[in-house]
XYZ file of C-alpha atoms in Angstrom:
192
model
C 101.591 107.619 74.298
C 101.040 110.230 77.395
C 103.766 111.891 78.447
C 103.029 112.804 82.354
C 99.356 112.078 81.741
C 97.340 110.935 84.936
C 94.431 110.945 87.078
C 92.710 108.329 85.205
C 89.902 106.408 85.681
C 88.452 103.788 84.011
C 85.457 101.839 85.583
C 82.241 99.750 85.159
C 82.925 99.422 81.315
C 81.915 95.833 79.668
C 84.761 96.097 76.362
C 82.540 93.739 73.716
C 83.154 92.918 70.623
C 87.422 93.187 70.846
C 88.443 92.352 67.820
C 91.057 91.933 64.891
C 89.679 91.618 62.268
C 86.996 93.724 61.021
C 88.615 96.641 62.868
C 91.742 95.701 61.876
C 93.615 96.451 65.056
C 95.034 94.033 67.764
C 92.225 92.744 69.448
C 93.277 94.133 73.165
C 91.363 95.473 75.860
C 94.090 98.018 76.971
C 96.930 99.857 75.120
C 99.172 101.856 78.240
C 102.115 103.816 76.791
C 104.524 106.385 78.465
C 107.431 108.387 77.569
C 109.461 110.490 79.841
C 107.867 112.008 82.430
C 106.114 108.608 83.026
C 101.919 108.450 83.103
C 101.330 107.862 86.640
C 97.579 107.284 88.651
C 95.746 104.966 86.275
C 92.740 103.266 87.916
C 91.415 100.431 86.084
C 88.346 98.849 88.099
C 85.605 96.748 87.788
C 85.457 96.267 84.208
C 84.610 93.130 82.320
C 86.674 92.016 79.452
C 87.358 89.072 76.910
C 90.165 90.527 74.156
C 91.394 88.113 71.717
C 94.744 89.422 71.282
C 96.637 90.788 74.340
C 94.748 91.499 77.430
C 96.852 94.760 78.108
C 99.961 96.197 76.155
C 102.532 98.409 77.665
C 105.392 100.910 76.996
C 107.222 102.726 78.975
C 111.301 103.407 78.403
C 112.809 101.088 80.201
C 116.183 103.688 81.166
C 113.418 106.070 82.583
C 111.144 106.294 86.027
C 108.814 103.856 85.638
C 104.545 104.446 85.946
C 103.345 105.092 89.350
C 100.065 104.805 90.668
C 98.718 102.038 88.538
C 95.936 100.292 89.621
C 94.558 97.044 87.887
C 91.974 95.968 90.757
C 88.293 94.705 90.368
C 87.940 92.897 87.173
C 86.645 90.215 85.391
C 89.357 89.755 82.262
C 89.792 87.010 79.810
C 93.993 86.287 79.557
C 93.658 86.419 75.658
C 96.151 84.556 73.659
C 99.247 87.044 74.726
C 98.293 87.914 77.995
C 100.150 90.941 79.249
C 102.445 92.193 76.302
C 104.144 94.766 74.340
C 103.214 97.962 72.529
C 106.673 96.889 70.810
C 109.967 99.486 71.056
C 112.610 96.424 71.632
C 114.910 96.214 74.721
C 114.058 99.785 75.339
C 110.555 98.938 76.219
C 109.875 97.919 79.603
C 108.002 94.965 78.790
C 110.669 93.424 76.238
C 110.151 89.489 75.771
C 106.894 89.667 77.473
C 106.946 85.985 77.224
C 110.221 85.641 79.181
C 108.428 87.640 81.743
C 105.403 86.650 82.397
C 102.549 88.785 83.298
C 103.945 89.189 87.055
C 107.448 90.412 85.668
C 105.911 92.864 82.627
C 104.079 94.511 85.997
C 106.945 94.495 88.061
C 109.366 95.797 85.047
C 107.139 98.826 84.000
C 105.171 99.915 87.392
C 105.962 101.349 90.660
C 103.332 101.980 93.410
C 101.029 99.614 91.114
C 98.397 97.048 92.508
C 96.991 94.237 90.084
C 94.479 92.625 92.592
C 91.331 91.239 92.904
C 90.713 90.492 89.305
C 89.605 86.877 88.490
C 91.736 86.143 85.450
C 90.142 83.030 82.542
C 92.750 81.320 81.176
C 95.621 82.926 82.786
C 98.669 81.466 82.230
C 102.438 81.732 83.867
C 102.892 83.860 87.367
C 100.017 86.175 88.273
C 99.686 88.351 91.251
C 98.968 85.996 93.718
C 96.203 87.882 95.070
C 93.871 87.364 91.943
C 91.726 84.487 90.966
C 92.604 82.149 87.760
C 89.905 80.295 86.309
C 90.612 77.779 83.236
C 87.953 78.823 81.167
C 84.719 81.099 80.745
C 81.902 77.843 81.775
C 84.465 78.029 85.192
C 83.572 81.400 85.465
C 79.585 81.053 86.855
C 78.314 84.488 85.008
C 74.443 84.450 84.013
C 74.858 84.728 80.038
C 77.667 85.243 78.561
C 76.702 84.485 74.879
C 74.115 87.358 75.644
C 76.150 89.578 77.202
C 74.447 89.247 81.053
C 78.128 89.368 82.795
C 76.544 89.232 86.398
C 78.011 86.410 88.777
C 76.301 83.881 89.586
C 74.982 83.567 93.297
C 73.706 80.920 95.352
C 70.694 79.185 94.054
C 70.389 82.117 91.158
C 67.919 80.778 88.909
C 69.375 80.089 85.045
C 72.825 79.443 87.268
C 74.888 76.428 87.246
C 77.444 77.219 89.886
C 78.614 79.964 91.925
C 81.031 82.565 90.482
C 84.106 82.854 91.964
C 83.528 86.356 91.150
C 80.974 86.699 93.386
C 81.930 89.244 96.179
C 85.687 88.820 94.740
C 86.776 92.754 94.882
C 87.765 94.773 97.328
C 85.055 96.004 99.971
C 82.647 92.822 99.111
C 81.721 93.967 95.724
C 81.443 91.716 93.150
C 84.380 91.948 90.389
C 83.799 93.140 86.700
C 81.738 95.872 85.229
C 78.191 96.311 87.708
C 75.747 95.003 85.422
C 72.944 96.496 87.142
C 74.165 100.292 86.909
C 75.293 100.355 83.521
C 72.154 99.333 82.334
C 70.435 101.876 84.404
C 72.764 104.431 82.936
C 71.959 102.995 79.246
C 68.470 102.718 79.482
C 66.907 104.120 76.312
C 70.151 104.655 74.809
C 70.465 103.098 71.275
């Protein structure tokens, strides 16, 4: 848990192979935790993401400031079984009865200044920022492979393709959301 942590930026990251049980944690994409002063300018963008457990966990005290600065924007994320959660820390967590809540109201409880846009969201359920795209499942979602890991939207008449992605040219300035494909393997090549 940061205490006044920020300035972070996390971005064109694909998060495989999330889960419980042979690394015997909970399966989430995104763990953010604060005490008092609160972590403030988190950028989370363009990533590409399919947890099991919880999509993204929070903490913060709920009697203190809460984050500032927090930007979910950009990315392609699976909803996972508990959605938007919490790290735990009972009705002094900001994101008690994340349930009760919904994803909308866990955001709303913990974050100031914070934008959760843009992202196309499988399986979503309950109230979403309205400004995001729900899909019900990952055939909805039009991505090349995703058995194979090949996250790339599809486009129009994209060979291999069976629709277009509603991902497609679904961020902000016209880029596509989710981790870019293309540059991350440029980055990688010859890595093992």
């Amino acid at each position: 848990i940061s205490a006044g942590g920020g300035r972070y930026s996390i971005h064109d990251l694909v998060a495989e192979e999330i889960q419980q049980k042979d690394f015997k944690g909970p399966g989430s994409f995104a763990m953010i935790g604060s005490k008092i002063p609160p972590l403030h300018d988190v950028w989370i963008t363009n990533c590409t993401a399919f947890p099991p457990g919880v999509l993204i966990s929070v903490y913060n005290p709920s009697e203190g400031p809460k984050m500032t600065g927090i930007k979910i924007e950009d990315n392609i994320f699976g909803a996972s079984e508990r959605q938007i959660g919490s790290t735990g820390g009972g009705p002094g967590n900001c994101a008690f009865q994340p349930g009760k809540l919904g994803p909308e109201g866990v955001l709303k409880s913990c974050f100031a200044e914070q934008s959760f846009a843009s992202n196309v969201i499988v399986g979503g359920r309950g109230s979403w920022p309205a400004s995001n795209v729900a899909v019900k499942d990952e055939a909805s979602l039009g991505l090349r492979n995703i058995s194979k890991g090949d996250f790339r939207p599809c486009g129009q008449g994209d060979s291999g393709c069976g629709k277009v992605s509603p991902a497609l040219k679904a961020g902000r300035n016209g880029r596509n959301a989710g981790a870019d494909m293309d540059a991350i393997e440029k980055a990688t090549a010859g890595v093992r």
